[in-house]
Short mmCIF file of C-alpha atoms in Angstrom, two decimals:
data_model
loop_
_atom_site.label_atom_id
_atom_site.label_comp_id
_atom_site.label_asym_id
_atom_site.label_seq_id
_atom_site.Cartn_x
_atom_site.Cartn_y
_atom_site.Cartn_z
CA GLY A 19 -0.22 0.03 -0.09
CA GLY A 20 2.69 2.48 0.90
CA LEU A 21 4.58 1.66 -2.54
CA VAL A 22 1.41 2.14 -4.60
CA HIS A 23 0.82 5.05 -2.38
CA GLU A 24 4.45 6.79 -3.53
CA CYS A 25 4.45 5.96 -7.23
CA ILE A 26 0.81 8.19 -7.18
CA ARG A 27 2.29 10.74 -4.88
CA PHE A 28 5.81 11.50 -7.23
CA ALA A 29 3.46 11.31 -10.12
CA PRO A 30 1.62 13.52 -12.51
CA SER A 31 -1.81 12.60 -11.53
CA ARG A 32 -1.93 12.14 -15.36
CA SER A 33 0.24 9.62 -14.70
CA GLU A 34 -1.24 8.00 -12.63
CA PRO A 35 -2.30 4.82 -14.58
CA GLU A 36 0.96 4.71 -16.14
CA ALA A 37 2.20 4.38 -12.21
CA LEU A 38 -0.45 2.00 -11.22
CA LEU A 39 0.84 0.09 -14.72
CA VAL A 40 4.60 -0.42 -14.25
CA LEU A 41 3.52 -1.29 -10.63
CA ALA A 42 0.92 -4.08 -11.73
CA ALA A 43 3.98 -5.27 -13.72
CA ILE A 44 6.30 -5.44 -11.39
CA THR A 45 4.42 -7.12 -8.85
CA GLY A 46 2.89 -10.26 -10.71
CA TRP A 47 6.44 -10.39 -12.02
CA LEU A 48 7.53 -11.23 -8.44
CA ALA A 49 5.10 -13.19 -7.58
CA ALA A 50 5.62 -15.44 -10.57
CA GLU A 51 9.65 -15.80 -10.16
CA ALA A 52 8.56 -16.19 -6.03
CA HIS A 53 5.72 -19.08 -7.32
CA ARG A 54 8.53 -20.88 -9.83
CA ARG A 55 10.36 -21.19 -6.10
CA LEU A 56 7.68 -22.03 -4.08
CA PRO A 57 4.88 -22.79 -5.76
CA ALA A 58 1.29 -21.73 -4.55
CA ALA A 59 -2.29 -21.06 -5.68
CA ALA A 60 -1.94 -17.52 -4.07
CA LEU A 61 1.15 -16.32 -6.11
CA SER A 62 -0.07 -17.89 -8.72
CA LEU A 63 -3.25 -15.87 -8.26
CA THR A 64 -2.12 -12.34 -7.34
CA THR A 65 -0.04 -12.57 -10.82
CA LEU A 66 -3.19 -13.19 -12.73
CA CYS A 67 -4.50 -10.39 -11.27
CA MET A 68 -2.03 -7.83 -11.88
CA LEU A 69 -2.19 -8.94 -15.87
CA ALA A 70 -5.80 -8.52 -15.78
CA MET A 71 -5.30 -5.15 -13.92
CA GLY A 72 -3.72 -4.24 -17.31
CA PHE A 73 -7.80 -3.70 -18.50
CA PRO A 74 -9.28 -1.15 -16.21
CA LEU A 75 -5.95 0.65 -16.34
CA LEU A 76 -5.94 0.80 -20.18
CA LEU A 77 -10.10 2.22 -19.90
CA TRP A 78 -8.67 4.67 -17.40
CA GLN A 79 -5.66 6.00 -19.88
CA LEU A 80 -9.13 6.41 -22.44
CA HIS A 81 -10.47 8.16 -20.33
CA GLY A 82 -7.71 10.71 -19.30
CA GLN A 83 -5.53 10.87 -22.31
CA GLY A 84 -7.31 9.55 -24.93
CA GLN A 85 -4.87 6.52 -26.08
CA PRO A 86 -2.49 4.08 -24.66
CA PHE A 87 1.15 5.58 -25.37
CA ALA A 88 0.38 9.06 -24.67
CA GLY A 89 2.48 10.31 -22.01
CA TYR A 90 4.64 7.72 -20.30
CA GLY A 91 1.93 5.20 -21.71
CA ALA A 92 4.42 3.68 -24.28
CA LEU A 93 7.05 2.82 -21.83
CA ALA A 94 4.73 1.61 -19.26
CA TRP A 95 3.31 -0.52 -22.11
CA LEU A 96 6.73 -2.13 -22.82
CA VAL A 97 7.75 -2.91 -18.87
CA MET A 98 3.88 -4.46 -18.27
CA LEU A 99 5.08 -6.67 -22.06
CA VAL A 100 8.24 -8.03 -21.22
CA LEU A 101 7.75 -8.07 -17.26
CA GLY A 102 4.42 -9.68 -18.54
CA LEU A 103 6.36 -12.52 -20.54
CA ARG A 104 8.78 -13.29 -18.15
CA ALA A 105 6.04 -14.05 -15.64
CA LEU A 106 3.98 -16.04 -17.74
CA HIS A 107 7.23 -18.64 -18.83
CA ALA A 108 7.74 -18.10 -14.46
CA LEU A 109 4.52 -19.88 -14.05
CA ARG A 110 4.53 -22.56 -16.79
CA GLN A 111 7.71 -23.51 -14.60
CA GLY A 112 5.22 -23.02 -11.78
CA GLY A 113 3.37 -25.91 -12.71
CA ASP A 114 -0.07 -24.39 -11.95
CA THR A 115 -2.95 -24.49 -14.44
CA VAL A 116 -4.07 -20.99 -13.04
CA ALA A 117 -1.14 -19.83 -15.99
CA GLY A 118 -3.71 -21.21 -19.07
CA ILE A 119 -5.86 -18.50 -17.61
CA ALA A 120 -3.66 -15.42 -16.68
CA GLN A 121 -2.38 -16.76 -21.13
CA PHE A 122 -5.73 -16.29 -21.63
CA VAL A 123 -6.07 -13.05 -20.17
CA TRP A 124 -2.58 -11.56 -21.79
CA LEU A 125 -3.76 -12.32 -25.40
CA LEU A 126 -6.92 -10.49 -25.10
CA LEU A 127 -5.23 -7.64 -23.50
CA TRP A 128 -2.75 -6.58 -26.26
CA PRO A 129 -5.61 -6.53 -29.19
CA SER A 130 -7.08 -4.66 -26.78
CA VAL A 131 -4.60 -1.73 -26.75
CA ALA A 132 -3.38 -1.81 -30.02
CA SER A 133 -7.14 -1.71 -31.86
CA LEU A 134 -7.83 1.78 -29.05
CA ALA A 135 -4.09 2.63 -30.00
CA LEU A 136 -4.79 2.66 -33.82
CA GLN A 137 -8.50 3.77 -33.57
CA GLN A 138 -6.54 7.02 -32.05
CA VAL A 139 -4.66 7.28 -34.78
CA ALA A 140 -7.22 6.88 -37.09
CA GLN A 141 -8.72 9.90 -35.49
CA VAL A 142 -6.25 11.89 -35.59
CA ASN A 143 -4.90 11.62 -39.30
CA GLY A 144 -9.04 12.74 -39.99
CA LEU A 145 -9.94 9.05 -41.60
CA ALA A 146 -13.54 8.38 -42.15
CA GLN A 147 -15.37 5.47 -40.61
CA GLY A 148 -14.20 2.62 -42.70
CA TRP A 149 -10.96 3.43 -41.63
CA VAL A 150 -11.59 3.41 -38.07
CA VAL A 151 -13.68 0.11 -38.14
CA LEU A 152 -10.34 -1.54 -40.21
CA LEU A 153 -7.81 -0.56 -38.17
CA VAL A 154 -10.03 -1.40 -34.70
CA LEU A 155 -10.92 -5.01 -36.09
CA LEU A 156 -6.82 -5.74 -37.45
CA PRO A 157 -5.47 -6.72 -34.18
CA TRP A 158 -7.97 -9.50 -34.06
CA LEU A 159 -8.22 -10.58 -37.19
CA LEU A 160 -4.58 -10.60 -36.94
CA LEU A 161 -4.95 -12.97 -33.34
CA GLY A 162 -7.27 -14.76 -35.35
CA ALA A 163 -5.44 -15.76 -38.46
CA LEU A 164 -2.89 -16.89 -35.71
CA THR A 165 -4.89 -19.29 -33.46
CA LEU A 166 -5.21 -21.07 -37.56
CA TRP A 167 -2.15 -21.23 -39.27
CA ARG A 168 0.64 -20.33 -36.16
CA TRP A 169 -0.57 -21.70 -33.22
CA ARG A 170 3.20 -22.13 -31.51
CA TRP A 171 3.58 -18.12 -32.06
CA VAL A 172 0.52 -17.93 -29.92
CA SER A 173 0.84 -20.48 -27.74
CA LEU A 174 4.30 -18.91 -26.24
CA PRO A 175 5.48 -19.27 -23.61
CA LEU A 176 3.28 -21.51 -22.12
CA GLY A 177 3.51 -24.18 -25.63
CA THR A 178 2.13 -27.52 -25.29
CA ALA A 179 0.20 -26.60 -22.04
CA PHE A 180 -2.22 -24.33 -23.88
CA ASP A 181 -2.73 -26.00 -26.11
CA ALA A 182 -5.94 -27.35 -24.25
CA GLU A 183 -7.53 -23.48 -24.33
CA ARG A 184 -7.25 -23.50 -28.10
CA PRO A 185 -10.63 -24.04 -28.86
CA VAL A 186 -12.42 -21.61 -25.97
CA LEU A 187 -10.02 -18.90 -27.65
CA GLN A 188 -10.70 -19.37 -30.49
CA GLY A 189 -14.06 -19.43 -30.22
CA LEU A 190 -13.92 -15.83 -28.12
CA LEU A 191 -12.87 -14.29 -30.75
CA PHE A 192 -14.75 -15.72 -33.80
CA GLY A 193 -17.75 -15.09 -31.86
CA GLY A 194 -16.50 -11.64 -30.94
CA LEU A 195 -16.26 -10.85 -34.89
CA ALA A 196 -19.14 -12.58 -35.88
CA LEU A 197 -21.18 -9.85 -33.57
CA ALA A 198 -18.36 -7.24 -35.06
CA TRP A 199 -19.52 -7.85 -38.20
CA LEU A 200 -22.89 -7.64 -37.85
CA TYR A 201 -22.66 -4.23 -36.26
CA VAL A 202 -19.99 -2.95 -39.08
CA HIS A 203 -22.92 -3.75 -41.51
CA GLN A 204 -25.62 -0.32 -40.38
CA LEU A 205 -22.49 1.79 -40.44
CA SER A 206 -22.33 3.34 -44.13
CA GLY A 207 -18.48 3.03 -44.30
CA TRP A 208 -16.88 6.17 -45.81
CA ALA A 209 -13.15 5.46 -46.89
CA THR A 210 -12.29 8.78 -46.85
CA PRO A 211 -9.04 10.58 -48.24
CA LEU A 212 -9.75 7.60 -50.78
CA PRO A 213 -12.73 7.10 -52.73
CA TRP A 214 -15.35 4.35 -51.69
CA LEU A 215 -15.30 0.83 -54.14
CA PRO A 216 -17.60 -1.87 -54.11
CA VAL A 217 -15.14 -4.55 -52.03
CA LEU A 218 -12.37 -2.35 -52.42
CA ASN A 219 -13.14 -0.07 -49.35
CA PRO A 220 -11.80 -0.92 -45.87
CA ALA A 221 -14.66 -1.62 -43.70
CA GLU A 222 -15.81 -4.35 -46.39
CA LEU A 223 -12.13 -5.56 -46.84
CA ALA A 224 -12.70 -5.88 -42.63
CA GLN A 225 -15.51 -7.81 -43.13
CA TRP A 226 -15.05 -10.13 -45.62
CA ALA A 227 -11.97 -11.19 -43.55
CA ILE A 228 -14.22 -11.72 -40.72
CA VAL A 229 -16.23 -14.49 -43.01
CA ALA A 230 -12.90 -15.44 -44.32
CA LEU A 231 -11.61 -16.30 -41.24
CA LEU A 232 -14.84 -18.18 -39.87
CA ALA A 233 -14.50 -20.56 -42.92
CA ARG A 234 -11.39 -21.77 -42.75
CA TRP A 235 -11.71 -22.15 -39.17
CA LEU A 236 -15.32 -24.17 -39.70
CA TYR A 237 -14.01 -26.00 -42.53
CA ALA A 238 -9.72 -26.38 -42.31
CA PHE A 239 -10.11 -27.09 -38.36
CA PRO A 240 -13.32 -28.61 -37.46
CA ALA A 241 -12.40 -30.84 -34.33
CA GLN A 242 -11.32 -26.66 -32.51
CA ALA A 243 -14.88 -25.85 -33.87
CA PRO A 244 -18.51 -26.98 -31.71
CA ALA A 245 -20.18 -29.50 -33.09
CA THR A 246 -23.05 -28.56 -33.98
CA LEU A 247 -22.09 -25.15 -35.55
CA VAL A 248 -19.66 -27.45 -37.93
CA ARG A 249 -23.02 -29.70 -39.09
CA ILE A 250 -24.82 -25.84 -40.06
CA ARG A 251 -21.70 -24.52 -41.23
CA VAL A 252 -23.17 -24.53 -45.12
CA PRO A 253 -25.99 -22.25 -43.73
CA VAL A 254 -24.60 -20.70 -41.79
CA LEU A 255 -21.82 -19.47 -43.74
CA ALA A 256 -24.81 -18.95 -46.75
CA VAL A 257 -26.59 -16.78 -44.52
CA ALA A 258 -23.20 -14.90 -43.87
CA GLY A 259 -22.84 -14.28 -47.74
CA PHE A 260 -26.64 -12.87 -48.23
CA ILE A 261 -26.25 -10.66 -45.28
CA ALA A 262 -22.93 -9.55 -46.71
CA ALA A 263 -24.60 -8.84 -50.28
CA THR A 264 -27.47 -7.30 -49.50
CA SER A 265 -25.26 -4.72 -47.11
CA LEU A 266 -22.87 -4.52 -50.01
CA THR A 267 -25.74 -3.83 -52.54
CA LEU A 268 -27.31 -0.48 -50.26
CA HIS A 269 -23.95 0.57 -49.31
CA THR A 270 -23.53 0.82 -53.20
CA VAL A 271 -26.63 2.47 -53.90
CA HIS A 272 -25.75 4.90 -50.87
CA HIS A 273 -22.21 5.34 -51.93
CA LEU A 274 -23.10 5.64 -55.67
CA GLY A 275 -26.29 6.16 -55.99
CA HIS A 276 -26.53 8.99 -53.79
CA VAL A 277 -29.19 7.80 -51.79
CA PRO A 278 -29.09 8.63 -47.83
CA TRP A 279 -28.24 6.27 -45.45
CA ASN A 280 -31.45 6.09 -43.23
CA GLU A 281 -34.94 5.54 -43.68
CA ALA A 282 -34.82 7.58 -47.53
CA LEU A 283 -33.22 3.99 -48.76
CA ALA A 284 -35.78 1.40 -48.07
CA ALA A 285 -38.32 3.29 -49.47
CA SER A 286 -35.72 4.13 -53.26
CA SER A 287 -36.41 2.45 -56.06
CA LEU A 288 -32.82 2.14 -56.89
CA ALA A 289 -32.38 0.05 -53.52
CA GLN A 290 -35.58 -2.08 -54.26
CA THR A 291 -34.59 -2.86 -56.98
CA SER A 292 -30.69 -3.88 -57.08
CA LEU A 293 -31.75 -5.79 -53.74
CA THR A 294 -34.58 -7.81 -56.30
CA VAL A 295 -31.80 -8.31 -58.83
CA VAL A 296 -28.88 -9.49 -56.15
CA TRP A 297 -30.93 -11.91 -54.44
CA SER A 298 -31.68 -13.60 -57.41
CA LEU A 299 -28.61 -14.24 -58.93
CA LEU A 300 -27.65 -15.05 -55.59
CA GLY A 301 -30.54 -17.21 -55.23
CA VAL A 302 -29.89 -18.61 -58.51
CA VAL A 303 -26.44 -19.69 -58.00
CA ALA A 304 -26.97 -21.56 -54.80
CA TRP A 305 -29.64 -23.83 -56.77
CA ILE A 306 -27.58 -24.91 -59.59
CA SER A 307 -24.93 -24.74 -57.70
CA GLY A 308 -26.34 -27.56 -55.20
CA SER A 309 -28.04 -28.97 -57.79
CA ARG A 310 -25.05 -29.83 -59.57
CA ARG A 311 -23.10 -31.09 -56.92
CA GLY A 312 -25.86 -32.88 -54.90
CA GLN A 313 -25.77 -30.34 -52.27
CA ARG A 314 -29.43 -30.33 -50.79
CA THR A 315 -28.63 -28.44 -48.01
CA LEU A 316 -27.63 -25.41 -50.33
CA TRP A 317 -29.48 -26.28 -53.45
CA THR A 318 -32.70 -25.86 -51.03
CA VAL A 319 -31.06 -22.57 -49.72
CA GLY A 320 -31.57 -21.30 -53.24
CA ALA A 321 -34.81 -21.89 -53.62
CA VAL A 322 -35.70 -21.07 -50.08
CA LEU A 323 -34.34 -17.56 -50.98
CA MET A 324 -35.83 -17.55 -54.74
CA ALA A 325 -39.21 -17.92 -52.80
CA LEU A 326 -37.82 -14.69 -50.65
CA VAL A 327 -37.47 -12.49 -53.75
CA LEU A 328 -41.15 -13.59 -55.31
CA ALA A 329 -42.96 -12.99 -52.15
CA LYS A 330 -40.51 -9.24 -52.42
CA LEU A 331 -41.94 -8.27 -56.04
CA ILE A 332 -45.54 -9.25 -54.63
CA LEU A 333 -45.48 -7.24 -51.52
CA VAL A 334 -42.20 -4.49 -51.80
CA ASP A 335 -41.36 -4.10 -55.53
CA ARG A 336 -44.87 -3.69 -56.80
CA GLN A 337 -45.42 -0.30 -55.78
CA HIS A 338 -42.20 1.04 -57.63
CA LEU A 339 -44.78 -1.22 -61.44
CA GLY A 340 -45.03 2.33 -62.50
CA ASN A 341 -41.16 2.92 -63.22
CA LEU A 342 -38.73 1.27 -65.58
CA LEU A 343 -36.83 -0.13 -62.06
CA GLY A 344 -39.84 -1.75 -60.27
CA ILE A 345 -40.22 -3.42 -64.67
CA ALA A 346 -36.86 -3.95 -64.60
CA SER A 347 -36.51 -6.66 -61.43
CA PHE A 348 -39.65 -8.67 -62.83
CA MET A 349 -37.71 -8.75 -65.81
CA ALA A 350 -34.73 -10.03 -64.05
CA TYR A 351 -36.28 -12.12 -62.23
CA GLY A 352 -38.56 -14.32 -64.41
CA LEU A 353 -35.46 -14.11 -67.02
CA LEU A 354 -33.38 -15.90 -63.47
CA CYS A 355 -36.19 -18.42 -62.90
CA THR A 356 -36.47 -19.47 -66.65
CA ALA A 357 -32.28 -20.24 -66.37
CA VAL A 358 -32.89 -22.41 -63.45
CA GLY A 359 -35.71 -23.94 -65.54
CA TYR A 360 -33.17 -24.94 -68.16
CA PHE A 361 -30.14 -25.41 -66.23
CA ALA A 362 -31.23 -27.25 -62.58
CA PRO A 363 -34.90 -28.76 -63.34
CA ALA A 364 -35.50 -30.45 -60.58
CA PRO A 365 -33.75 -31.42 -57.02
CA PRO A 366 -30.51 -33.07 -56.49
CA ARG A 367 -30.88 -37.17 -57.24
CA ARG A 368 -28.57 -36.84 -54.10
CA ALA A 369 -30.13 -37.02 -50.54
CA ASP A 370 -27.05 -35.98 -48.55
CA SER A 371 -23.21 -35.20 -49.00
CA VAL A 372 -20.29 -35.68 -48.37
CA GLU A 373 -20.21 -31.99 -47.03
CA GLU A 374 -24.15 -31.85 -45.64
CA ARG A 375 -22.46 -35.27 -43.87
CA ALA A 376 -19.14 -33.96 -42.28
#
């Protein structure tokens, strides 16, 4: 208690979180070293708590200075990095099960620090919303990719002792990224100072990267993903593709068609016609692909999507029959249905494919 008081008393008030961060790093390291020589649950828990202290201290820094590396922040986080790694190494040698939890917390701490620092960089440099999205998600995307392709890097310093935590870590990471993916769709996603381009804009690049990582996880590492999610991966990814294509269409109408990003977008004839065409194309591709590959699930997804488009034509698009865009949506649907009748006139003969049984 006296040491904490002295650190705060001799440091400027705006440097209090940095002083406490250094103190937490030193305390956690000393406890881990003591635990290595004389294992005790209280010592390993002390190290865990000191590493977890990085989260509230990070929020304190943001409240007072706007970003974690301002002032003495960079030096304080460097001390935390060096002593934290040494503390985890000492916990591994101590053979305590708390070490796995401590490294789990450690791996979540650093993307949080990097995300908030990059967010401040984007704001200071006047970058638009799309760049903020990309920079904030970038550390988490990197960690997710490392858990798939470079797990040995992620597992250090505990090494194989941390392997049991891999499914939990990946589930938490990809679950969080999926929630972020859903949230980003409702943002307009301007790319200033660069012009906005479909797909090739920062916000949508981040979104497609999340989908790609999720697909890679479910297909290349099914043993590490929840079994229920693996069994329904085809419809899950189909729905994700549908949402992504819908978002891309609406953002294109907003940015290139100059339709405001508000309630006016839903009432726009251009937006409704574009959605009809895009949804119809997706339905036709899924329907034909499912028929030719013998994947009943994919074929069903395409059929359901075409039925959804038909309902949309009856309930929504008929309001726009007085203009060329409304007429074009009905014509496009009719032509695509004709294509389906030619290329995939009947459901696939195989009830189940290898993909669906996996």
